[in-house]
GROMACS .gro file of C-alpha atoms in nm:
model
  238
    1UNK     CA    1  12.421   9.830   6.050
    2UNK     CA    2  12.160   9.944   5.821
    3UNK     CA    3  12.149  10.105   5.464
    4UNK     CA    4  12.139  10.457   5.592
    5UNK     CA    5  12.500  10.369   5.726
    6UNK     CA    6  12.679  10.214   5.464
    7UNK     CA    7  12.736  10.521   5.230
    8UNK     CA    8  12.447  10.404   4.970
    9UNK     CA    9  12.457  10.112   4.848
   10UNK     CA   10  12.375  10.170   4.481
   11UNK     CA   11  12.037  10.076   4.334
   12UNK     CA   12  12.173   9.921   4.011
   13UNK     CA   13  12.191   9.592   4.248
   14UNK     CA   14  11.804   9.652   4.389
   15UNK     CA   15  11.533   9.628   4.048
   16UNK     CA   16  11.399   9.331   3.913
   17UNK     CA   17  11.634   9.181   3.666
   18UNK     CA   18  11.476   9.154   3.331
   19UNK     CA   19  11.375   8.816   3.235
   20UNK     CA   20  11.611   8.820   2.902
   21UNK     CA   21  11.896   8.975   3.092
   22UNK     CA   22  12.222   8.830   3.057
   23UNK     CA   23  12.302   8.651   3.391
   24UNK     CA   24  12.534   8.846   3.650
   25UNK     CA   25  12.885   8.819   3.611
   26UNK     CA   26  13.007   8.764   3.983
   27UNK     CA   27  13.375   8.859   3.909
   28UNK     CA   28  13.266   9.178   3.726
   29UNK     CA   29  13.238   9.511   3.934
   30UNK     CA   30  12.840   9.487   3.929
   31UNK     CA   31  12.887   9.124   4.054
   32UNK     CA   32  13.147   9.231   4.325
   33UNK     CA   33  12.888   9.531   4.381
   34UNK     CA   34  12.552   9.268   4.442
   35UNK     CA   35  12.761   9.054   4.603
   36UNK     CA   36  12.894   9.282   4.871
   37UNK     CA   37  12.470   9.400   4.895
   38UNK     CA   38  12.379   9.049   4.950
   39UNK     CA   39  12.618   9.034   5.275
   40UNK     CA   40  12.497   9.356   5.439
   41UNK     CA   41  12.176   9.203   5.410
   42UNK     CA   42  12.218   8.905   5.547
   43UNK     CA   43  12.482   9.053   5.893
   44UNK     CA   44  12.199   9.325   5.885
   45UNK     CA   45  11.851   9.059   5.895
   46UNK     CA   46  11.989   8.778   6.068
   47UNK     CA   47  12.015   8.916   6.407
   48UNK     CA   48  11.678   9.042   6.430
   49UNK     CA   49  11.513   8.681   6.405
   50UNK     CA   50  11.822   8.485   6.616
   51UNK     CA   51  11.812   8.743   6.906
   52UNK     CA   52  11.522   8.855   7.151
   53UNK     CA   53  11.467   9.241   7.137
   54UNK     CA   54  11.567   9.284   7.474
   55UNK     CA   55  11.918   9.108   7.452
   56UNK     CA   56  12.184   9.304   7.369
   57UNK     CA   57  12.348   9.133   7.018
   58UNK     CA   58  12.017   9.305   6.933
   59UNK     CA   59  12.030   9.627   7.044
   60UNK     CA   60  12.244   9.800   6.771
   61UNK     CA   61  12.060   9.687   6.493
   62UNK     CA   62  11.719   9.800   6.669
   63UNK     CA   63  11.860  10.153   6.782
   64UNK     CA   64  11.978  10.208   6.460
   65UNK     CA   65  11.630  10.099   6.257
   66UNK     CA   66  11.466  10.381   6.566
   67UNK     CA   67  11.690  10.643   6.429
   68UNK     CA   68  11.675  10.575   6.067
   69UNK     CA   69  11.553  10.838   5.817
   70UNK     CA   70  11.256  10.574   5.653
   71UNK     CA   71  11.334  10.791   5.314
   72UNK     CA   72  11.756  10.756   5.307
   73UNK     CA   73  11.650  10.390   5.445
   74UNK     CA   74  11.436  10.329   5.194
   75UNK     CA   75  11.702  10.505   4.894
   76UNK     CA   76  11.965  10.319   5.043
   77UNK     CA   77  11.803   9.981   5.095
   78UNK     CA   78  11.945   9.731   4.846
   79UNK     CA   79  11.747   9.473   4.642
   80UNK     CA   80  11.353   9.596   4.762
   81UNK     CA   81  11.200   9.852   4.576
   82UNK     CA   82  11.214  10.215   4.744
   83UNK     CA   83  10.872  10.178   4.828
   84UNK     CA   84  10.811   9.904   5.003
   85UNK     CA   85  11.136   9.956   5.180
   86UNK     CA   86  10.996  10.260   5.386
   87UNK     CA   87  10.676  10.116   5.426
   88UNK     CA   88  10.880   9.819   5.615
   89UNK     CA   89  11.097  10.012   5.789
   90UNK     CA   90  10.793  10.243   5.900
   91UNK     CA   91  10.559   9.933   6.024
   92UNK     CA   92  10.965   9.860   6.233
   93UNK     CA   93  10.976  10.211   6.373
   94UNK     CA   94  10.621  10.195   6.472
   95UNK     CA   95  10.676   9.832   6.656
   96UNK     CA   96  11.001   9.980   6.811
   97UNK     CA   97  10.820  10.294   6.955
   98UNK     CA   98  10.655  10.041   7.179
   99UNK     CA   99  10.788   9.885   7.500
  100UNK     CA  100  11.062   9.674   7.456
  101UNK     CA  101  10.881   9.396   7.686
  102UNK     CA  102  10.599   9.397   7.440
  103UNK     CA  103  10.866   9.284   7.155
  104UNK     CA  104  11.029   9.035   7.366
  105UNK     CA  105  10.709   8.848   7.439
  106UNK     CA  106  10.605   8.803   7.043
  107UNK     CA  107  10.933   8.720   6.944
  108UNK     CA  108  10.904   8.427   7.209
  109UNK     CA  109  10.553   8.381   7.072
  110UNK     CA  110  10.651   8.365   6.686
  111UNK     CA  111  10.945   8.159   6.749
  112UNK     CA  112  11.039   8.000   7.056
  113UNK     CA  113  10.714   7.893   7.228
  114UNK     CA  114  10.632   7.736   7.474
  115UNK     CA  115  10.292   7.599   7.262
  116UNK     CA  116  10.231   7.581   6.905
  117UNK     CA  117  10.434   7.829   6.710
  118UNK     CA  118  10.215   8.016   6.470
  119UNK     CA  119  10.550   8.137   6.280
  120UNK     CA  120  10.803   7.833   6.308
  121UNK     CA  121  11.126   7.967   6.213
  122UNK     CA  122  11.274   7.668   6.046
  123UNK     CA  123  11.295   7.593   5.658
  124UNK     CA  124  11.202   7.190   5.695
  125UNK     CA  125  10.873   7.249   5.914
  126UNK     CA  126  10.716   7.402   5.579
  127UNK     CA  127  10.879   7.164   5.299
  128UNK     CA  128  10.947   6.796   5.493
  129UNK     CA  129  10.636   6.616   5.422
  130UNK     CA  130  10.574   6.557   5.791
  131UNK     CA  131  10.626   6.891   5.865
  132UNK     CA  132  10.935   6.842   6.143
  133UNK     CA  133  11.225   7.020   6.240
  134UNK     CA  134  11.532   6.800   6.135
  135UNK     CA  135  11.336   6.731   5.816
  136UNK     CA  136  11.488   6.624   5.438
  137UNK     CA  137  11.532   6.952   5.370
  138UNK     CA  138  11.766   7.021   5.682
  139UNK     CA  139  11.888   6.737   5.580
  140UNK     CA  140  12.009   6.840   5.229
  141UNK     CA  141  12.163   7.186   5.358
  142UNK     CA  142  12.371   6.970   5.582
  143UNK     CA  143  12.508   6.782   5.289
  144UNK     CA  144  12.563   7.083   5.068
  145UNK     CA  145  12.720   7.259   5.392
  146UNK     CA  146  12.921   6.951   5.400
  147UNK     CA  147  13.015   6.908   5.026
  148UNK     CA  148  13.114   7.267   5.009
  149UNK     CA  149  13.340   7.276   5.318
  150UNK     CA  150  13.116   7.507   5.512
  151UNK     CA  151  13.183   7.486   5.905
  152UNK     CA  152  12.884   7.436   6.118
  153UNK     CA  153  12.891   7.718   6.390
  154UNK     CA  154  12.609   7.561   6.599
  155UNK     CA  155  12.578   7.229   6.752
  156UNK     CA  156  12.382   6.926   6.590
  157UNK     CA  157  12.120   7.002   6.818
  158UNK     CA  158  12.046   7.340   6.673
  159UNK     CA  159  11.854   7.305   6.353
  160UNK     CA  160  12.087   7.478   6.049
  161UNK     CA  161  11.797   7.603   5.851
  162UNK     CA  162  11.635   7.888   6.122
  163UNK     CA  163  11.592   8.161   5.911
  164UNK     CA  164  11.814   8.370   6.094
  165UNK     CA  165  12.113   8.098   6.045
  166UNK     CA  166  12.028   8.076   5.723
  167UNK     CA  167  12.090   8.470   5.629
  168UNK     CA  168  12.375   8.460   5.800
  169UNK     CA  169  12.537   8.232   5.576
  170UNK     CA  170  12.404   8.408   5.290
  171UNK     CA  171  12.576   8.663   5.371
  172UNK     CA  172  12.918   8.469   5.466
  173UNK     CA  173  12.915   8.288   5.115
  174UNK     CA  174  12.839   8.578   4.947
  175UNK     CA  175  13.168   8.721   5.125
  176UNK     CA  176  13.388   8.379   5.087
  177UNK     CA  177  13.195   8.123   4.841
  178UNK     CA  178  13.027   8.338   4.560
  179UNK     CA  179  12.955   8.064   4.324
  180UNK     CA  180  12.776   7.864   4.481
  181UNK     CA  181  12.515   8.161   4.587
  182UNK     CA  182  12.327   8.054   4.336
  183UNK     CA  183  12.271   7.752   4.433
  184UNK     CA  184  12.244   7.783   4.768
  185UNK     CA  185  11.911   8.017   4.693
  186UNK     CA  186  11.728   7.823   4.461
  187UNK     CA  187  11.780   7.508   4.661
  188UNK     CA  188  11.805   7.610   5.024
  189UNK     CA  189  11.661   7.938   5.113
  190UNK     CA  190  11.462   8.075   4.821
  191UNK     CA  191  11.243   7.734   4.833
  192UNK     CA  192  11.066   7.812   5.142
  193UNK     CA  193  11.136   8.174   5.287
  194UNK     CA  194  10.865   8.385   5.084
  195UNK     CA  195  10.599   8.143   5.283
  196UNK     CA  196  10.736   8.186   5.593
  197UNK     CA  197  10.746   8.552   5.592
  198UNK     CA  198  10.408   8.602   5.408
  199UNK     CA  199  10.259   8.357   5.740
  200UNK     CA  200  10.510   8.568   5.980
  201UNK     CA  201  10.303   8.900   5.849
  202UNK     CA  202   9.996   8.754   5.848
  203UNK     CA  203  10.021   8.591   6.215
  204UNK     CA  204  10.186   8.810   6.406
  205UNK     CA  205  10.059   9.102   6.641
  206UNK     CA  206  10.362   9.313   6.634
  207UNK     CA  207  10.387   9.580   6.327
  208UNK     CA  208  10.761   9.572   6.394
  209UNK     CA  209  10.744   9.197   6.271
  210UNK     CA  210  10.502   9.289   5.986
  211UNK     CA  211  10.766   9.507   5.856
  212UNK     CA  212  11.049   9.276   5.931
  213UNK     CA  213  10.840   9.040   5.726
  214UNK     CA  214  10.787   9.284   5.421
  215UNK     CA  215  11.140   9.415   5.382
  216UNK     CA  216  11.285   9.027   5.419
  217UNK     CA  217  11.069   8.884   5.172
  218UNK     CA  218  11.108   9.126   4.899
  219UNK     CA  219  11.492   9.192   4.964
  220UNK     CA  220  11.527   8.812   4.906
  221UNK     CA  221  11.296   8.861   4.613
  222UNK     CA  222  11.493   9.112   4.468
  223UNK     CA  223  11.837   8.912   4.511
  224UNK     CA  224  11.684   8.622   4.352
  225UNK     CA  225  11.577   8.792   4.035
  226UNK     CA  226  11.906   9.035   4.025
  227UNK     CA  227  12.121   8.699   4.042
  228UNK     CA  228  11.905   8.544   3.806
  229UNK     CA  229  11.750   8.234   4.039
  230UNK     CA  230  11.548   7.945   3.936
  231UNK     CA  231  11.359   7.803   4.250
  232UNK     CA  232  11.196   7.491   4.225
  233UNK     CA  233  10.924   7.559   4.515
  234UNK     CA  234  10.849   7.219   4.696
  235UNK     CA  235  10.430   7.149   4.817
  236UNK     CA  236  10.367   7.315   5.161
  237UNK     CA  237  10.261   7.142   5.420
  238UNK     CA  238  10.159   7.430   5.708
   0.00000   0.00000   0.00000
């Protein structure tokens, strides 16, 4: 599903949050409103760095980005501002009117491998100070998973914090465990995910990715300044 599809998501939950404002109340109506934005993001984003373009848990997600309107995208789009919203989603529409095969290959490049991935997908290789999947960071997310009685829906072999995991359950807390959002961002997701997806612009080939890239990092952006988010950003180590 995208933002052209959800009957407009309304922009009070997409501007920058002014630095004095009050902090959002999450039982309020504009809390229930953000909160509900923050999940469409997530179901909508997740799938398009978990699955290869040519599998099918992709397919409605990319068919629907083909067909979208970049202006009622854009309008629609919660969190981003309007314009870099259609310049995203017209860098994706430009990678998508390319062969699928084409896709397939960089997300296997970016992400999977085989050789060095110049996009790794998971938070720890950029924060652990070795630089490994499995790192202190993963680490942590486990625990606050843990303490918060969050289920693990992949196996202990599969790293928790891929990016695509980790919208996901953005998304599900927003739905089911609203207060600790906050916390979750500023110590989990928000820490990390801007560098990624600056590096995932800057090293990839595809302009489908480059746009995936924009409209992820500033949607995050946006969520963390509408829900009033204090990251402490760890030293990078790639």
């Amino acid at each position: 599903m995208v933002a052209g599809q959800i009957g407009g998501e309304e922009r009070s939950c997409a501007g920058a949050q002014a630095a004095d404002a009050p902090e959002l109340d999450l039982s309020s109506a504009a809390g229930a409103e953000a909160l509900r934005a923050v999940s469409l993001v997530g179901e909508t984003l997740a799938p398009l760095f978990l699955a290869e373009p040519g599998c099918a848990s992709a397919q409605a997600q990319l068919c629907a980005l083909e067909a979208a309107d970049a202006c009622e995208f854009a309008a629609g789009w919660p969190f981003a501002l309007e314009a870099d919203a259609r310049r995203a989603i017209g860098l994706m529409q430009q990678g998508l009117a390319e062969p699928r095969e084409g896709l397939t290959w960089e997300f296997r490049r970016l992400f999977i491998g085989p050789g060095h991935l110049v996009a790794p997908p998971w938070g720890s290789t950029y924060t652990d100070r070795d630089g490994v999947v499995f790192g202190d960071s993963h680490t942590r997310l486990v625990e606050f998973m843990r303490g918060n009685g969050i289920i693990r829906r992949v196996d202990e072999h599969t790293p928790v914090d891929h990016i695509g995991l980790m919208l996901h359950l953005m998304a599900w807390i927003a739905d089911n465990r609203p207060e600790v959002l906050r916390e979750y961002l500023s110590k989990h997701l928000l820490t990390w995910s801007s560098h990624f997806l600056e590096g995932l612009a800057l090293h990839t080939e595809s302009a489908f990715y480059q746009g995936l890239a924009l409209l992820t990092r500033t949607t995050l952006e946006g969520i963390g300044e509408v829900f009033a988010v204090d990251v402490e950003y760890p030293r990078y180590v790639r």
